[in-house]
PDB file of C-alpha atoms in Angstrom:
ATOM      1  CA  MET X   1       7.707 -46.889  11.766  1.00 55.00           C
ATOM      2  CA  ASN X   2       8.422 -44.461  13.918  1.00 70.00           C
ATOM      3  CA  LYS X   3      11.728 -43.003  12.371  1.00 72.00           C
ATOM      4  CA  ALA X   4       9.640 -43.068   8.970  1.00 65.00           C
ATOM      5  CA  LEU X   5       7.384 -40.833  10.819  1.00 59.00           C
ATOM      6  CA  LEU X   6      10.064 -38.319  12.341  1.00 59.00           C
ATOM      7  CA  THR X   7      11.548 -38.163   8.741  1.00 63.00           C
ATOM      8  CA  LEU X   8       8.571 -36.884   7.327  1.00 54.00           C
ATOM      9  CA  LEU X   9       7.764 -34.771  10.554  1.00 56.00           C
ATOM     10  CA  ALA X  10      11.169 -33.250   9.871  1.00 54.00           C
ATOM     11  CA  CYS X  11      10.715 -32.535   6.186  1.00 50.00           C
ATOM     12  CA  THR X  12       7.205 -31.181   6.567  1.00 52.00           C
ATOM     13  CA  LEU X  13       8.743 -28.418   8.964  1.00 50.00           C
ATOM     14  CA  LEU X  14      11.946 -28.144   6.970  1.00 51.00           C
ATOM     15  CA  LEU X  15       9.516 -27.095   4.199  1.00 49.00           C
ATOM     16  CA  THR X  16       6.911 -24.796   5.971  1.00 52.00           C
ATOM     17  CA  ALA X  17      10.004 -22.978   7.610  1.00 54.00           C
ATOM     18  CA  CYS X  18      11.228 -22.278   3.801  1.00 59.00           C
ATOM     19  CA  ASP X  19       8.110 -20.084   2.964  1.00 66.00           C
ATOM     20  CA  PRO X  20       8.294 -17.291   5.268  1.00 87.00           C
ATOM     21  CA  GLY X  21       4.932 -14.954   5.243  1.00 91.00           C
ATOM     22  CA  TYR X  22       4.902 -11.258   5.220  1.00 94.00           C
ATOM     23  CA  ASP X  23       1.984  -8.437   5.893  1.00 96.00           C
ATOM     24  CA  GLU X  24       2.551  -5.639   3.989  1.00 97.00           C
ATOM     25  CA  TYR X  25       0.207  -2.587   4.590  1.00 97.00           C
ATOM     26  CA  CYS X  26      -0.248   1.041   2.459  1.00 97.00           C
ATOM     27  CA  LEU X  27      -2.002   3.899   4.449  1.00 97.00           C
ATOM     28  CA  LEU X  28      -3.408   7.195   3.474  1.00 97.00           C
ATOM     29  CA  ARG X  29      -3.075   9.952   6.783  1.00 98.00           C
ATOM     30  CA  ASN X  30      -4.515  13.425   6.904  1.00 98.00           C
ATOM     31  CA  GLU X  31      -2.421  15.916   8.763  1.00 98.00           C
ATOM     32  CA  ALA X  32      -4.049  18.549   6.851  1.00 98.00           C
ATOM     33  CA  SER X  33      -6.016  21.269   8.777  1.00 98.00           C
ATOM     34  CA  GLN X  34      -9.227  20.110   7.176  1.00 98.00           C
ATOM     35  CA  PRO X  35     -10.966  17.101   5.941  1.00 98.00           C
ATOM     36  CA  LEU X  36     -10.659  15.363   2.535  1.00 98.00           C
ATOM     37  CA  THR X  37     -11.562  13.261   0.181  1.00 97.00           C
ATOM     38  CA  VAL X  38      -8.970  10.836  -1.837  1.00 97.00           C
ATOM     39  CA  ILE X  39     -10.098  10.028  -5.319  1.00 96.00           C
ATOM     40  CA  PRO X  40      -8.144   7.835  -6.967  1.00 94.00           C
ATOM     41  CA  ALA X  41      -8.529   7.168 -11.177  1.00 91.00           C
ATOM     42  CA  GLY X  42      -6.857   3.465 -10.083  1.00 74.00           C
ATOM     43  CA  TYR X  43      -8.022   0.083 -10.945  1.00 71.00           C
ATOM     44  CA  HIS X  44      -6.295  -3.601 -10.370  1.00 63.00           C
ATOM     45  CA  CYS X  45      -7.140  -6.440 -12.470  1.00 63.00           C
ATOM     46  CA  ILE X  46      -6.333 -10.219 -11.117  1.00 61.00           C
ATOM     47  CA  ARG X  47      -6.624 -13.017 -13.486  1.00 60.00           C
ATOM     48  CA  ASN X  48      -8.887 -15.834 -12.438  1.00 59.00           C
ATOM     49  CA  ASP X  49      -7.143 -19.187 -13.689  1.00 62.00           C
ATOM     50  CA  THR X  50     -10.310 -20.722 -13.337  1.00 64.00           C
ATOM     51  CA  ASN X  51     -12.001 -19.173 -16.394  1.00 64.00           C
ATOM     52  CA  GLU X  52      -8.910 -17.472 -17.801  1.00 65.00           C
ATOM     53  CA  ALA X  53     -10.331 -13.993 -17.462  1.00 63.00           C
ATOM     54  CA  PHE X  54      -9.475 -11.033 -15.485  1.00 62.00           C
ATOM     55  CA  ASP X  55     -11.198  -9.295 -12.537  1.00 62.00           C
ATOM     56  CA  THR X  56     -11.051  -5.727 -12.360  1.00 66.00           C
ATOM     57  CA  PHE X  57     -11.328  -3.567  -9.029  1.00 67.00           C
ATOM     58  CA  TYR X  58     -12.469  -0.254  -9.262  1.00 70.00           C
ATOM     59  CA  TYR X  59     -10.744   1.789  -6.105  1.00 80.00           C
ATOM     60  CA  GLN X  60     -13.370   4.176  -4.440  1.00 88.00           C
ATOM     61  CA  PRO X  61     -13.166   7.543  -3.043  1.00 92.00           C
ATOM     62  CA  LEU X  62     -12.034   7.869   0.073  1.00 94.00           C
ATOM     63  CA  THR X  63     -12.900  10.441   3.000  1.00 96.00           C
ATOM     64  CA  LEU X  64     -10.311  11.281   5.632  1.00 97.00           C
ATOM     65  CA  ALA X  65     -11.237  13.065   8.970  1.00 98.00           C
ATOM     66  CA  MET X  66      -8.495  15.270  10.161  1.00 98.00           C
ATOM     67  CA  ALA X  67      -5.771  13.340  12.000  1.00 97.00           C
ATOM     68  CA  SER X  68      -7.269  10.044  11.022  1.00 97.00           C
ATOM     69  CA  ASP X  69      -5.844   7.439   8.577  1.00 96.00           C
ATOM     70  CA  SER X  70      -6.922   4.457   6.461  1.00 96.00           C
ATOM     71  CA  MET X  71      -5.477   1.813   4.641  1.00 94.00           C
ATOM     72  CA  VAL X  72      -5.884   1.207   1.026  1.00 92.00           C
ATOM     73  CA  VAL X  73      -3.643  -1.781   0.023  1.00 91.00           C
ATOM     74  CA  LEU X  74      -3.109  -4.935   2.045  1.00 91.00           C
ATOM     75  CA  ASN X  75      -1.100  -7.131   0.657  1.00 92.00           C
ATOM     76  CA  GLY X  76       0.644 -10.366   1.835  1.00 91.00           C
ATOM     77  CA  GLY X  77       1.496 -13.941   1.480  1.00 91.00           C
ATOM     78  CA  ILE X  78       4.610 -15.953   0.943  1.00 92.00           C
ATOM     79  CA  GLY X  79       7.862 -14.004   1.099  1.00 92.00           C
ATOM     80  CA  SER X  80       9.365 -10.479   2.701  1.00 94.00           C
ATOM     81  CA  ALA X  81       7.584  -7.346   2.461  1.00 96.00           C
ATOM     82  CA  CYS X  82       9.567  -4.874  -0.031  1.00 96.00           C
ATOM     83  CA  GLN X  83       9.358  -0.913   0.311  1.00 97.00           C
ATOM     84  CA  GLU X  84       9.563  -0.888  -3.475  1.00 97.00           C
ATOM     85  CA  ALA X  85       6.308  -3.201  -3.917  1.00 95.00           C
ATOM     86  CA  ALA X  86       4.681  -1.089  -1.319  1.00 97.00           C
ATOM     87  CA  TYR X  87       5.109   2.040  -3.075  1.00 97.00           C
ATOM     88  CA  ASN X  88       3.979   0.003  -6.388  1.00 94.00           C
ATOM     89  CA  SER X  89       1.013  -0.605  -4.312  1.00 93.00           C
ATOM     90  CA  MET X  90       0.231   2.842  -3.996  1.00 95.00           C
ATOM     91  CA  CYS X  91       0.532   3.722  -7.205  1.00 94.00           C
ATOM     92  CA  SER X  92      -1.478   1.268  -8.439  1.00 90.00           C
ATOM     93  CA  PHE X  93      -4.671   2.472  -5.819  1.00 91.00           C
ATOM     94  CA  PHE X  94      -3.963   5.701  -7.131  1.00 94.00           C
ATOM     95  CA  GLY X  95      -4.087   4.885 -11.221  1.00 91.00           C
ATOM     96  CA  ASP X  96      -2.973   7.153 -13.509  1.00 92.00           C
ATOM     97  CA  SER X  97      -4.115  10.361 -11.538  1.00 95.00           C
ATOM     98  CA  VAL X  98      -5.202  11.450  -7.929  1.00 97.00           C
ATOM     99  CA  ILE X  99      -6.804  14.018  -7.019  1.00 97.00           C
ATOM    100  CA  PHE X 100      -6.960  15.331  -3.128  1.00 98.00           C
ATOM    101  CA  ARG X 101     -10.395  17.276  -2.411  1.00 98.00           C
ATOM    102  CA  PHE X 102     -10.321  19.032   0.813  1.00 98.00           C
ATOM    103  CA  ASP X 103     -13.525  20.381   2.624  1.00 98.00           C
ATOM    104  CA  ASP X 104     -13.002  23.794   1.359  1.00 97.00           C
ATOM    105  CA  GLY X 105     -13.785  22.490  -2.142  1.00 97.00           C
ATOM    106  CA  CYS X 106     -10.078  23.318  -3.192  1.00 98.00           C
ATOM    107  CA  GLN X 107      -8.485  20.553  -4.881  1.00 98.00           C
ATOM    108  CA  THR X 108      -4.761  19.184  -5.987  1.00 98.00           C
ATOM    109  CA  VAL X 109      -4.572  16.813  -8.830  1.00 98.00           C
ATOM    110  CA  TYR X 110      -1.384  14.709  -9.394  1.00 98.00           C
ATOM    111  CA  HIS X 111      -0.792  12.730 -12.499  1.00 97.00           C
ATOM    112  CA  ALA X 112       1.398   9.895 -12.638  1.00 96.00           C
ATOM    113  CA  ALA X 113       3.990  11.528 -14.458  1.00 97.00           C
ATOM    114  CA  ASP X 114       4.050  14.103 -11.761  1.00 96.00           C
ATOM    115  CA  THR X 115       7.581  12.668  -9.931  1.00 97.00           C
ATOM    116  CA  LEU X 116       8.749  15.640  -7.849  1.00 97.00           C
ATOM    117  CA  GLY X 117       8.355  17.662  -4.982  1.00 97.00           C
ATOM    118  CA  ILE X 118       5.586  16.039  -2.711  1.00 98.00           C
ATOM    119  CA  SER X 119       4.003  14.288  -5.235  1.00 98.00           C
ATOM    120  CA  PRO X 120       2.331  11.248  -4.300  1.00 98.00           C
ATOM    121  CA  TYR X 121       3.959   9.351  -7.436  1.00 98.00           C
ATOM    122  CA  ASN X 122       7.892  10.486  -6.055  1.00 98.00           C
ATOM    123  CA  PRO X 123       8.846   7.787  -3.998  1.00 98.00           C
ATOM    124  CA  SER X 124      11.196   9.975  -2.606  1.00 97.00           C
ATOM    125  CA  ALA X 125       8.576  12.669  -1.151  1.00 98.00           C
ATOM    126  CA  PRO X 126       8.730  13.695   2.210  1.00 97.00           C
ATOM    127  CA  GLY X 127       5.327  12.351   2.878  1.00 98.00           C
ATOM    128  CA  TYR X 128       6.302   8.582   2.442  1.00 98.00           C
ATOM    129  CA  ARG X 129       7.137   6.548   5.587  1.00 98.00           C
ATOM    130  CA  TRP X 130       8.123   2.918   5.714  1.00 98.00           C
ATOM    131  CA  GLU X 131       8.228   1.377   8.622  1.00 98.00           C
ATOM    132  CA  GLU X 132       9.218  -2.350   8.838  1.00 97.00           C
ATOM    133  CA  LYS X 133       9.607  -5.129  11.589  1.00 95.00           C
ATOM    134  CA  VAL X 134      12.682  -7.889  10.873  1.00 95.00           C
ATOM    135  CA  GLY X 135      13.207 -11.380  12.488  1.00 90.00           C
ATOM    136  CA  GLU X 136      10.494 -13.244  12.107  1.00 79.00           C
ATOM    137  CA  PRO X 137      10.806 -16.761  11.337  1.00 81.00           C
ATOM    138  CA  TYR X 138      14.857 -16.207  11.171  1.00 84.00           C
ATOM    139  CA  ALA X 139      16.557 -12.985  11.065  1.00 85.00           C
ATOM    140  CA  GLY X 140      16.509 -10.684   8.389  1.00 88.00           C
ATOM    141  CA  HIS X 141      13.194 -11.642   7.586  1.00 93.00           C
ATOM    142  CA  VAL X 142      11.052  -8.878   6.969  1.00 95.00           C
ATOM    143  CA  TYR X 143       7.786 -10.112   8.212  1.00 94.00           C
ATOM    144  CA  PHE X 144       5.775  -7.135   7.953  1.00 96.00           C
ATOM    145  CA  GLY X 145       6.326  -3.468   6.532  1.00 97.00           C
ATOM    146  CA  GLN X 146       4.188  -0.600   6.392  1.00 98.00           C
ATOM    147  CA  LEU X 147       4.152   2.196   3.826  1.00 98.00           C
ATOM    148  CA  THR X 148       2.062   5.547   5.017  1.00 98.00           C
ATOM    149  CA  PHE X 149       1.663   8.532   2.437  1.00 98.00           C
ATOM    150  CA  THR X 150       0.684  11.670   5.034  1.00 98.00           C
ATOM    151  CA  ILE X 151      -1.172  14.458   3.361  1.00 98.00           C
ATOM    152  CA  ASN X 152      -1.201  17.871   4.950  1.00 98.00           C
ATOM    153  CA  ASP X 153      -1.666  21.423   4.605  1.00 98.00           C
ATOM    154  CA  GLU X 154       0.657  21.407   1.990  1.00 98.00           C
ATOM    155  CA  HIS X 155      -0.706  19.639  -0.896  1.00 98.00           C
ATOM    156  CA  HIS X 156      -3.711  22.409  -0.602  1.00 98.00           C
ATOM    157  CA  PRO X 157      -3.658  24.302  -4.041  1.00 95.00           C
ATOM    158  CA  GLN X 158      -3.783  27.562  -1.991  1.00 92.00           C
ATOM    159  CA  HIS X 159      -0.770  27.041   0.195  1.00 83.00           C
TER     160      HIS X 159
END
């Protein structure tokens, strides 16, 4: 009986260890010389398998004080954090367009087709920074990732 119990325990541990988890954060940071509001045109649909319908979540405008940041998307679950997936989550938050409205009333509008330069729709934009933590529960596993997009005075239309 003890041998069967030990075997069951070992199998449970192996199955649990095979599915490592992760956390993935997407942040917006304001390094501009004034407060600003980020106004996304984004929404997110989630399928509810219970009633075979879709729930839609609309993202609300976000006001950022100077030298502050805010998490806009939190992902996690079984698997590994991934920079490309975090970028896709950020674009989902922005939607088809995003407005950076500065405290002085000036604003810059970026559209999903704006994939060059400092646009938040450019995955190579200098404003993006990816950080990750690797190694738990095994070597090479990315168990934490954080993608930050920094808005600064270059995004101001009168820069």
